[in-house]
Coordinates of C-alpha atoms and ligand atoms in Angstrom, one line a residue:
M1 CA 10.5 64.4 32.2
G2 CA 11.5 66.9 35.1
T3 CA 13.5 69.3 33.2
T4 CA 12.3 72.7 31.3
S5 CA 13.4 75.6 29.9
D6 CA 14.2 78.4 32.5
T7 CA 11.7 80.6 30.3
P8 CA 7.8 78.8 30.8
A9 CA 6.6 81.9 29.1
E10 CA 8.6 81.4 26.0
T11 CA 7.5 80.1 22.7
A12 CA 9.7 78.4 19.9
D13 CA 8.9 81.2 17.8
A14 CA 9.9 83.2 20.5
I15 CA 13.2 80.8 21.0
A16 CA 13.3 81.1 16.9
E17 CA 13.2 84.8 16.3
R18 CA 16.0 84.7 19.2
H19 CA 18.4 82.6 16.8
R20 CA 17.6 84.1 13.9
E21 CA 18.7 87.6 15.4
A22 CA 21.8 86.0 16.4
A23 CA 22.4 84.4 13.2
A24 CA 21.8 87.5 11.4
D25 CA 24.9 89.3 13.9
V26 CA 27.5 86.6 13.2
V27 CA 26.9 83.9 10.7
P28 CA 29.5 84.7 8.1
D29 CA 28.6 85.8 4.2
T30 CA 31.9 84.0 3.0
L31 CA 31.3 80.8 3.1
G32 CA 34.0 79.2 0.3
H33 CA 36.5 76.7 0.9
Y34 CA 39.5 79.0 2.2
I35 CA 42.4 78.4 0.1
D36 CA 45.6 80.3 -0.4
G37 CA 44.2 83.1 1.6
A38 CA 41.0 83.4 -0.5
F39 CA 37.4 82.2 0.1
V40 CA 36.8 79.9 -3.1
P41 CA 34.1 78.0 -4.4
G42 CA 34.3 73.9 -4.6
D43 CA 34.9 72.4 -7.4
A44 CA 31.4 70.9 -7.4
D45 CA 28.2 72.9 -6.7
E46 CA 26.9 71.0 -4.2
R47 CA 26.7 72.2 -0.9
I48 CA 25.8 71.3 2.3
E49 CA 23.0 73.0 4.9
T50 CA 24.1 73.5 8.8
R51 CA 21.8 73.8 10.9
D52 CA 21.0 75.2 14.6
P53 CA 19.6 72.2 17.0
T54 CA 17.9 74.6 19.1
T55 CA 15.5 75.2 16.1
G56 CA 16.3 73.1 13.7
E57 CA 16.3 76.0 11.2
V58 CA 19.3 76.3 8.4
L59 CA 22.0 78.5 9.1
A60 CA 24.3 78.5 6.2
A61 CA 25.4 76.1 3.6
V62 CA 29.3 75.4 2.8
P63 CA 30.8 73.8 -0.2
A64 CA 30.8 69.8 -0.3
G65 CA 34.1 69.8 -0.8
N66 CA 35.9 66.9 -3.0
A67 CA 39.3 65.5 -3.8
A68 CA 39.8 68.6 -6.3
D69 CA 39.4 70.8 -3.5
I70 CA 41.9 69.2 -1.3
D71 CA 44.7 68.9 -4.2
R72 CA 44.5 72.4 -4.5
A73 CA 44.5 73.1 -0.8
V74 CA 47.4 70.9 -0.5
A75 CA 49.4 72.6 -3.5
A76 CA 48.5 75.7 -1.8
A77 CA 49.8 74.7 1.6
R78 CA 52.9 73.3 0.3
D79 CA 53.8 76.1 -1.8
A80 CA 53.3 78.3 1.6
F81 CA 55.7 75.6 3.4
D82 CA 58.6 76.0 0.5
D83 CA 57.7 79.4 0.3
G84 CA 59.0 80.1 3.8
W85 CA 56.7 78.7 6.9
G86 CA 58.4 76.0 6.6
T87 CA 61.9 78.2 7.5
A88 CA 60.4 81.2 9.1
S89 CA 62.0 82.5 12.1
P90 CA 60.5 80.9 15.7
G91 CA 60.0 85.1 16.2
E92 CA 57.9 85.2 13.1
R93 CA 55.8 81.9 14.4
Q94 CA 55.3 83.2 17.7
R95 CA 54.0 86.6 16.2
V96 CA 51.1 84.5 13.8
L97 CA 50.4 82.6 16.6
S98 CA 50.4 85.7 19.0
E99 CA 47.8 87.9 16.7
M100 CA 45.8 84.6 16.2
A101 CA 45.5 84.7 20.1
A102 CA 44.9 88.7 20.0
V103 CA 42.1 88.4 17.3
V104 CA 40.5 85.6 18.7
E105 CA 40.1 87.7 22.0
D106 CA 38.7 90.4 20.1
H107 CA 36.0 88.4 18.6
Q108 CA 34.9 86.2 21.7
E109 CA 31.5 86.3 22.0
E110 CA 31.1 86.3 18.3
L111 CA 32.8 83.5 17.5
A112 CA 31.3 82.3 20.8
T113 CA 27.8 82.7 19.7
L114 CA 28.7 81.4 16.4
E115 CA 29.3 78.6 18.3
V116 CA 26.2 78.3 20.0
L117 CA 23.8 78.7 16.9
D118 CA 25.9 75.6 15.0
T119 CA 26.4 73.1 17.9
G120 CA 23.4 73.9 20.8
K121 CA 26.3 74.3 23.6
T122 CA 25.7 77.4 26.4
I123 CA 26.9 80.4 25.9
T124 CA 28.8 80.4 29.0
E125 CA 30.3 76.5 27.8
A126 CA 31.2 78.3 24.0
M127 CA 32.5 81.0 26.2
G128 CA 34.7 79.2 28.1
D129 CA 35.6 77.4 24.4
M130 CA 37.1 81.0 23.6
G131 CA 39.1 81.5 26.6
L132 CA 40.9 78.4 25.9
V133 CA 41.3 78.8 22.7
V134 CA 43.2 82.3 23.4
D135 CA 45.2 80.3 26.0
H136 CA 46.3 77.4 24.1
L137 CA 47.2 80.1 21.0
T138 CA 49.1 82.0 23.5
Y139 CA 51.0 78.5 25.2
Y140 CA 52.0 77.6 21.2
A141 CA 53.0 81.3 20.2
A142 CA 55.4 81.0 23.5
A143 CA 56.2 77.3 22.5
A144 CA 57.3 78.2 19.1
R145 CA 60.3 79.9 20.5
S146 CA 61.5 76.4 21.9
V147 CA 61.6 73.7 19.4
E148 CA 64.6 72.6 19.8
G149 CA 66.8 69.6 19.7
D150 CA 69.9 68.4 21.9
T151 CA 73.6 67.3 21.3
R152 CA 74.7 63.6 22.3
Q153 CA 77.7 61.6 23.7
T154 CA 77.8 58.0 21.3
N155 CA 80.2 55.2 21.3
D156 CA 82.5 55.2 18.3
L157 CA 84.2 51.9 18.6
F158 CA 87.3 53.4 16.7
E159 CA 87.4 56.4 19.3
R160 CA 86.9 59.1 17.0
E161 CA 85.9 61.9 18.0
K162 CA 82.0 62.4 17.1
Q163 CA 79.1 64.6 17.6
V164 CA 75.8 64.3 17.2
F165 CA 73.0 66.4 17.6
T166 CA 69.4 66.6 16.9
V167 CA 66.8 69.2 15.0
K168 CA 63.1 68.4 15.3
E169 CA 61.8 69.2 11.7
P170 CA 58.4 70.2 10.7
Y171 CA 56.7 67.4 8.2
G172 CA 55.4 69.7 5.4
V173 CA 51.7 69.8 4.8
V174 CA 49.7 68.8 8.2
G175 CA 46.2 67.4 7.6
A176 CA 43.9 68.2 10.4
I177 CA 40.6 66.3 10.5
V178 CA 38.2 67.6 13.7
P179 CA 35.0 66.8 14.9
W180 CA 31.7 68.8 15.8
N181 CA 31.7 69.2 19.7
F182 CA 34.3 71.6 20.2
P183 CA 34.5 73.1 16.4
L184 CA 37.0 75.6 17.2
L185 CA 38.9 74.5 20.4
I186 CA 40.1 71.4 18.9
A187 CA 41.0 72.9 15.1
V188 CA 43.2 75.0 17.8
W189 CA 44.5 72.0 19.8
K190 CA 45.9 71.2 15.9
L191 CA 47.0 74.5 14.2
G192 CA 48.6 76.0 17.4
P193 CA 51.5 73.1 17.5
A194 CA 51.2 72.6 14.0
L195 CA 51.9 75.8 13.0
A196 CA 54.8 76.4 16.4
A197 CA 56.8 73.9 14.7
G198 CA 56.7 75.1 11.0
N199 CA 54.2 72.9 9.2
T200 CA 51.2 74.3 7.0
V201 CA 48.1 72.8 7.3
V202 CA 44.9 71.8 5.8
L203 CA 41.7 71.8 8.1
K204 CA 38.7 69.8 7.0
P205 CA 36.0 70.6 10.1
S206 CA 33.0 68.6 10.5
E207 CA 30.3 69.0 8.3
E208 CA 28.4 69.2 11.0
T209 CA 30.0 72.7 12.0
P210 CA 32.1 74.3 9.8
L211 CA 31.2 78.0 10.6
S212 CA 33.3 78.8 13.3
I213 CA 36.5 78.1 11.8
L214 CA 35.6 79.9 8.4
R215 CA 34.8 82.4 10.8
L216 CA 37.8 82.9 11.9
M217 CA 40.1 82.3 9.0
A218 CA 38.2 85.6 7.6
L219 CA 39.5 87.3 10.7
V220 CA 43.1 86.5 11.0
D221 CA 43.5 86.7 7.0
D222 CA 46.0 89.5 7.4
V223 CA 47.7 87.8 10.0
V224 CA 48.6 84.2 8.6
P225 CA 50.5 84.3 5.2
D226 CA 48.3 83.0 2.6
G227 CA 48.7 79.4 2.4
V228 CA 49.8 78.7 5.9
V229 CA 46.1 77.4 6.7
N230 CA 43.9 76.1 4.5
V231 CA 40.1 75.2 5.1
V232 CA 37.9 72.6 3.2
T233 CA 34.5 71.9 4.3
G234 CA 32.9 68.7 3.4
Y235 CA 31.5 65.3 3.8
G236 CA 34.4 63.1 5.8
E237 CA 34.5 60.3 2.9
D238 CA 34.6 63.2 -0.4
A239 CA 37.1 65.2 1.3
G240 CA 38.7 63.6 5.0
A241 CA 39.3 60.5 3.0
P242 CA 41.5 62.3 0.5
L243 CA 43.2 64.7 2.8
T244 CA 44.4 60.9 4.6
K245 CA 45.7 59.2 1.5
H246 CA 47.2 62.5 -0.2
E247 CA 51.0 61.8 -0.8
D248 CA 51.5 65.2 -0.2
V249 CA 50.4 65.0 3.3
P250 CA 52.9 63.4 5.4
K251 CA 50.9 63.8 8.6
I252 CA 47.5 64.0 9.8
S253 CA 45.7 64.3 12.6
F254 CA 42.5 63.3 13.7
T255 CA 40.0 63.8 16.2
G256 CA 36.8 61.7 16.1
S257 CA 35.4 58.6 16.6
T258 CA 37.3 54.7 16.7
E259 CA 35.7 53.7 14.1
V260 CA 36.6 56.4 11.1
G261 CA 40.1 56.8 12.9
R262 CA 40.5 52.7 12.1
E263 CA 39.6 53.8 8.7
I264 CA 42.3 56.4 9.2
I265 CA 45.1 54.0 9.8
H266 CA 44.2 51.9 6.8
N267 CA 44.4 54.4 4.8
S268 CA 48.0 55.7 6.1
A269 CA 49.5 52.4 5.2
A270 CA 50.3 53.5 1.5
D271 CA 52.2 56.5 2.0
I272 CA 53.4 55.2 5.7
T273 CA 51.5 58.6 7.1
K274 CA 52.3 59.7 10.4
T275 CA 48.3 60.0 12.2
T276 CA 47.9 61.2 15.9
L277 CA 44.6 59.8 16.7
E278 CA 42.7 61.3 19.1
L279 CA 39.4 59.0 19.7
G280 CA 36.2 58.1 21.5
G281 CA 36.2 57.3 25.5
K282 CA 33.5 55.9 28.0
S283 CA 35.6 57.0 31.2
P284 CA 34.5 55.8 34.6
I285 CA 34.5 57.5 37.7
I286 CA 35.1 56.2 41.4
V287 CA 33.9 57.8 44.4
Y288 CA 35.4 56.5 47.7
P289 CA 33.5 56.3 50.8
D290 CA 35.2 59.3 52.3
A291 CA 34.4 61.9 49.4
D292 CA 32.5 65.0 50.2
I293 CA 29.0 64.4 48.6
G294 CA 28.5 68.1 47.2
E295 CA 31.8 68.1 45.8
A296 CA 31.3 64.4 44.1
V297 CA 28.2 65.2 42.7
E298 CA 29.5 68.7 41.3
A299 CA 32.2 67.0 39.9
A300 CA 29.7 64.1 38.5
M301 CA 27.5 66.6 36.5
M302 CA 30.8 68.1 35.1
A303 CA 31.9 64.9 34.1
I304 CA 28.9 63.8 32.5
F305 CA 26.5 66.8 31.2
F306 CA 28.9 69.7 30.5
N307 CA 28.5 70.2 26.3
K308 CA 25.2 67.9 27.2
G309 CA 27.6 64.8 27.2
E310 CA 29.0 65.2 23.9
C311 CA 32.5 65.1 25.1
C312 CA 35.6 62.3 24.3
A313 CA 36.2 62.4 27.8
A314 CA 33.1 62.5 29.6
G315 CA 32.8 60.7 32.5
S316 CA 29.9 58.4 32.0
R317 CA 30.1 55.2 34.3
L318 CA 30.2 56.0 37.9
F319 CA 31.4 53.7 40.9
V320 CA 30.1 54.8 43.8
H321 CA 31.3 53.1 47.0
E322 CA 28.0 51.2 49.0
E323 CA 28.4 52.9 52.1
I324 CA 27.2 56.1 50.4
E325 CA 25.6 54.8 47.5
D326 CA 21.9 56.0 48.6
Q327 CA 22.8 59.5 49.6
F328 CA 25.0 60.7 46.7
L329 CA 22.7 59.0 44.2
D330 CA 19.8 61.4 45.6
A331 CA 21.6 63.8 45.5
F332 CA 22.9 63.5 42.2
T333 CA 19.6 62.6 41.1
E334 CA 18.4 65.6 42.5
A335 CA 20.6 68.0 41.2
A336 CA 20.8 66.3 37.5
A337 CA 16.3 66.7 37.5
G338 CA 16.8 70.4 38.8
M339 CA 19.0 71.4 35.1
T340 CA 18.2 73.8 33.3
V341 CA 17.6 72.8 29.7
G342 CA 16.1 75.1 27.3
D343 CA 17.9 77.7 25.2
P344 CA 21.6 77.8 24.8
L345 CA 21.6 81.2 24.0
L346 CA 20.1 82.7 27.8
E347 CA 22.9 82.3 30.4
G348 CA 20.8 80.7 32.9
T349 CA 20.8 77.4 31.0
D350 CA 22.8 74.6 31.8
M351 CA 22.3 72.7 28.8
G352 CA 21.3 73.2 25.4
P353 CA 20.3 70.6 22.5
K354 CA 22.5 67.9 21.3
V355 CA 24.3 68.6 17.9
S356 CA 21.2 67.3 15.6
G357 CA 18.6 65.0 15.3
E358 CA 20.3 61.9 14.6
Q359 CA 22.2 62.3 17.7
V360 CA 19.0 62.6 20.0
E361 CA 17.9 59.2 18.4
R362 CA 21.3 57.6 18.8
T363 CA 20.8 58.3 22.6
H364 CA 18.0 57.5 23.2
G365 CA 18.6 54.2 21.5
Y366 CA 20.9 53.5 24.4
V367 CA 18.4 54.3 26.7
E368 CA 15.5 52.7 25.3
S369 CA 17.8 49.1 25.2
A370 CA 19.0 49.6 28.9
R371 CA 15.4 50.1 29.4
E372 CA 14.7 46.7 27.8
S373 CA 17.4 45.1 29.5
G374 CA 15.7 45.9 33.4
A375 CA 17.6 49.0 34.0
T376 CA 16.1 51.8 36.0
V377 CA 16.2 55.4 34.3
R378 CA 16.5 57.5 37.8
T379 CA 16.0 61.0 35.9
G380 CA 15.7 61.5 32.5
G381 CA 15.2 59.0 29.3
G382 CA 13.9 61.3 26.8
T383 CA 13.1 64.6 25.3
P384 CA 12.0 67.5 27.5
D385 CA 8.1 68.3 27.6
D386 CA 8.1 71.8 27.0
E387 CA 6.7 72.5 24.0
A388 CA 8.8 75.5 23.2
L389 CA 11.9 73.5 22.9
S390 CA 9.7 70.7 20.7
D391 CA 11.7 72.1 17.6
G392 CA 15.1 71.7 19.2
A393 CA 17.2 68.6 19.6
F394 CA 17.0 68.3 23.8
Y395 CA 17.3 65.2 25.6
E396 CA 16.9 65.2 29.1
P397 CA 20.0 64.6 31.7
T398 CA 19.8 61.1 32.3
I399 CA 21.0 58.4 35.2
I400 CA 20.7 55.0 34.7
D401 CA 20.7 52.8 37.6
D402 CA 20.6 48.4 38.0
I403 CA 22.5 47.9 34.6
D404 CA 24.7 45.3 33.6
H405 CA 28.9 46.3 33.2
D406 CA 28.6 44.4 29.8
H407 CA 25.6 45.8 28.2
P408 CA 26.0 48.4 25.3
A409 CA 25.1 51.1 26.8
V410 CA 27.6 51.0 29.1
Q411 CA 30.9 49.3 26.8
E412 CA 29.4 51.7 23.9
E413 CA 30.3 55.6 23.5
I414 CA 26.7 57.0 23.9
F415 CA 28.2 60.7 23.5
G416 CA 25.3 62.3 25.5
P417 CA 23.9 63.7 28.6
V418 CA 23.6 59.8 30.3
I419 CA 25.8 57.7 32.9
E420 CA 25.5 54.5 34.2
T421 CA 25.9 54.2 37.8
F422 CA 27.1 51.0 39.7
A423 CA 28.0 50.0 43.7
W424 CA 31.3 48.9 44.7
S425 CA 33.0 47.5 47.9
D426 CA 36.6 46.9 46.9
E427 CA 38.8 48.6 45.6
A428 CA 40.6 45.8 43.2
T429 CA 37.6 45.4 42.0
V430 CA 36.1 48.7 41.2
V431 CA 39.6 49.3 39.4
E432 CA 39.8 46.0 37.3
R433 CA 35.9 46.8 36.6
A434 CA 37.0 50.6 35.3
N435 CA 39.2 49.2 32.9
D436 CA 36.9 46.7 31.7
V437 CA 36.4 48.7 28.4
D438 CA 38.1 49.0 25.4
Y439 CA 38.5 52.7 25.6
G440 CA 41.0 54.8 27.9
L441 CA 40.7 58.1 27.4
A442 CA 40.2 59.4 30.8
A443 CA 39.3 58.8 34.5
G444 CA 37.7 60.6 37.4
V445 CA 38.7 59.5 41.4
I446 CA 37.0 61.9 44.1
A447 CA 38.1 61.0 47.3
S448 CA 39.4 63.0 50.6
D449 CA 42.3 60.0 50.8
I450 CA 44.5 61.8 48.3
T451 CA 47.1 58.7 48.6
R452 CA 44.3 56.2 48.4
A453 CA 43.3 58.3 44.9
L454 CA 46.8 58.4 43.6
R455 CA 47.2 54.9 44.3
T456 CA 43.8 54.5 41.8
A457 CA 44.7 57.1 39.5
R458 CA 47.9 55.1 39.1
R459 CA 46.5 51.8 38.4
L460 CA 43.5 53.1 35.8
E461 CA 43.9 52.7 32.4
A462 CA 43.4 56.0 30.7
G463 CA 45.4 59.1 29.3
V464 CA 44.6 61.3 32.1
V465 CA 43.2 60.8 35.3
W466 CA 41.1 63.6 37.2
V467 CA 41.3 63.9 41.3
N468 CA 38.6 65.8 42.5
H469 CA 37.4 67.2 40.2
Y470 CA 36.7 66.5 36.4
N471 CA 36.7 67.6 32.5
D472 CA 39.8 70.1 33.0
V473 CA 41.9 70.3 29.8
S474 CA 44.3 73.5 30.4
A475 CA 47.0 74.3 27.9
G476 CA 50.0 72.5 29.2
Q477 CA 48.7 69.3 30.1
P478 CA 49.4 66.4 27.4
F479 CA 46.1 65.0 26.2
G480 CA 45.2 61.7 25.0
G481 CA 44.3 58.1 25.0
Y482 CA 45.3 54.2 26.1
K483 CA 43.8 51.3 24.4
Q484 CA 41.2 52.4 21.5
S485 CA 40.9 56.0 22.5
G486 CA 44.0 56.7 20.6
N487 CA 47.3 57.5 19.3
G488 CA 49.9 60.1 20.5
R489 CA 48.9 63.3 22.3
E490 CA 47.5 66.7 22.0
N491 CA 48.6 69.6 23.8
A492 CA 51.7 70.8 25.6
A493 CA 55.2 69.7 24.7
E494 CA 54.2 66.4 23.5
A495 CA 52.0 67.8 20.6
I496 CA 54.9 69.9 19.6
D497 CA 57.0 66.3 19.0
E498 CA 53.7 65.1 16.9
F499 CA 54.2 67.4 14.5
T500 CA 58.0 67.4 14.0
Q501 CA 60.8 64.5 12.8
T502 CA 63.9 64.0 14.3
K503 CA 67.2 64.5 12.7
A504 CA 69.9 63.3 14.3
I505 CA 72.9 64.8 12.7
N506 CA 76.3 62.6 13.6
V507 CA 80.1 64.8 13.0
N508 CA 83.1 63.4 12.4
L509 CA 85.3 65.4 14.4
G510 CA 88.4 63.9 13.8
Ligands
NAD601 P1 33.8 61.4 13.0 O1 34.4 60.5 13.8 O2 32.2 61.2 12.6 O3 33.6 62.7 12.7 C1 35.1 63.4 12.8 C2 35.5 64.1 11.4 O4 36.4 63.1 10.5 C3 34.4 64.9 11.0 O5 35.7 65.9 10.5 C4 34.4 63.9 9.5 O6 33.6 64.4 8.5 C5 35.8 63.3 9.5 N1 35.3 62.1 8.6 C6 34.7 61.1 8.5 N2 35.0 59.9 8.1 C7 35.7 60.2 7.5 C8 37.1 59.8 6.6 N3 36.6 58.2 6.3 N4 38.2 59.8 6.6 C9 38.9 60.8 7.1 N5 38.1 61.8 7.8 C10 36.3 61.3 8.1 O7 33.1 61.8 14.3 P2 32.6 63.1 15.5 O8 31.0 62.4 15.2 O9 32.4 64.4 14.5 O10 32.9 63.2 17.0 C11 32.4 62.3 18.0 C12 33.9 61.4 18.1 O11 34.7 62.3 18.5 C13 33.3 60.8 19.3 O12 33.7 59.9 19.2 C14 34.3 61.5 20.4 O13 34.8 60.6 21.5 C15 35.2 61.5 19.4 N6 36.4 62.6 20.4 C16 37.3 62.7 20.8 C17 38.5 63.5 21.2 C18 39.3 63.5 21.7 O14 40.3 64.2 21.9 N7 40.0 62.1 22.1 C19 37.5 65.3 21.1 C20 36.9 65.1 20.7 C21 35.7 64.1 20.2

């Protein structure tokens, strides 16, 4: 229990007061569904409260959407597609996306503060998210100009002259379903390529973190034509599932847990709905004996403690070569124990609270079960003992050693600031072990010998491998999972492919 707030003189009341003042400045008052360019009440009266995980206080309440709300939003999106967005020129799509980027850039601090209040991520992390939101929108503004097909030569058995060309066409209405860890960034990972390709969108944010996307829609209301982007808030079962089953939604892009991903595949069967699924992970990092210890510690810290470990790509299984194990683990443990866990609105804070108390309990359950199995908790393993943090969903940065690789805490996604460490001596064996989970989202290799690092990168079963750093998903880099971490890819040109269907037009020139 070594970590404390960097403001030991503070009280829970002082933190709560700071958060109330920030909330008064940034929490939007327009909190209906956003359908056809207007904020509207839900079909039912029920609302969902969203809380600030630092203080436990209610921030706002949004409509608990249902199938009728989804129907309204899909109809608006379909009309907007038919009335012009589906055939809008590349230049028009580029203009809208560029203007969206400019609006976010002008409101970065406001949106970042809202994200801190709703998710518990630090202001530094949230400002980083906003920089990426701007960059991804800018990338797709440019990409709107190059949604292109090509021409092909074909064999004609009768020697007739033919010309085949391909065009990439939008699907129509796309359903986008988003989790709570990067609410605005992941929304934009979907909105950017979907709009660039000429689709209209119905987006369902997580019930835990609906505020930033609603604020964004208010800010871009004059920029995005009515009905092109619609947002329906609500629970997964009541609003998400009807969206995935809707007959006028031929394409779903989902980011979330593997469990819900399975359900979406099941629901997509009836209409053969196309799906892109970005799911969970349990990613390995392999540290070689020639690694620079300081750089390796920095990469491991970024891998597991960035965004409190609430990252699909979090590096949560650490394999350190036995020659440097003691030296590395001592330095890593010291760095983790020295992190400032505290109010995420303060710039000096390294780690804020988890998104909810429920997530703290889930994380702690895994740690307790590891302890019971005989594992060693090198640092962390509980909630901080700082009174000022007692109202929040805080959890300590935690390093677990001496644990069986088959243990559920190693095999399953904890989605918190908890990493398990293992020593290794033989490259083939460590790669086999690194691949020995159901997931395959990401991996890291830390080594000075770049040939060895690249050889290992090629053998890891993962959609992204970072070499000598971790957790960087820049615009222009495809992102997605092998194995049970998903289907398809987000970002870069691959995402345009996910949001278009290819038509081959075969012309008889004879
Ligand atoms: P979740 O699967 O519980 O929920 C994700 C979204 O799906 C939410 O909006 C939720 O309301 C909705 N949903 C729930 N049930 C549904 C249903 N039956 N039909 C349709 N929608 C439904 O995930 P979460 O707890 O919000 O987020 C954490 C998970 O997301 C982790 O597993 C994490 O790894 C994953 N994730 C993956 C990526 C990636 O790019 N691979 C990125 C971020 C998060």
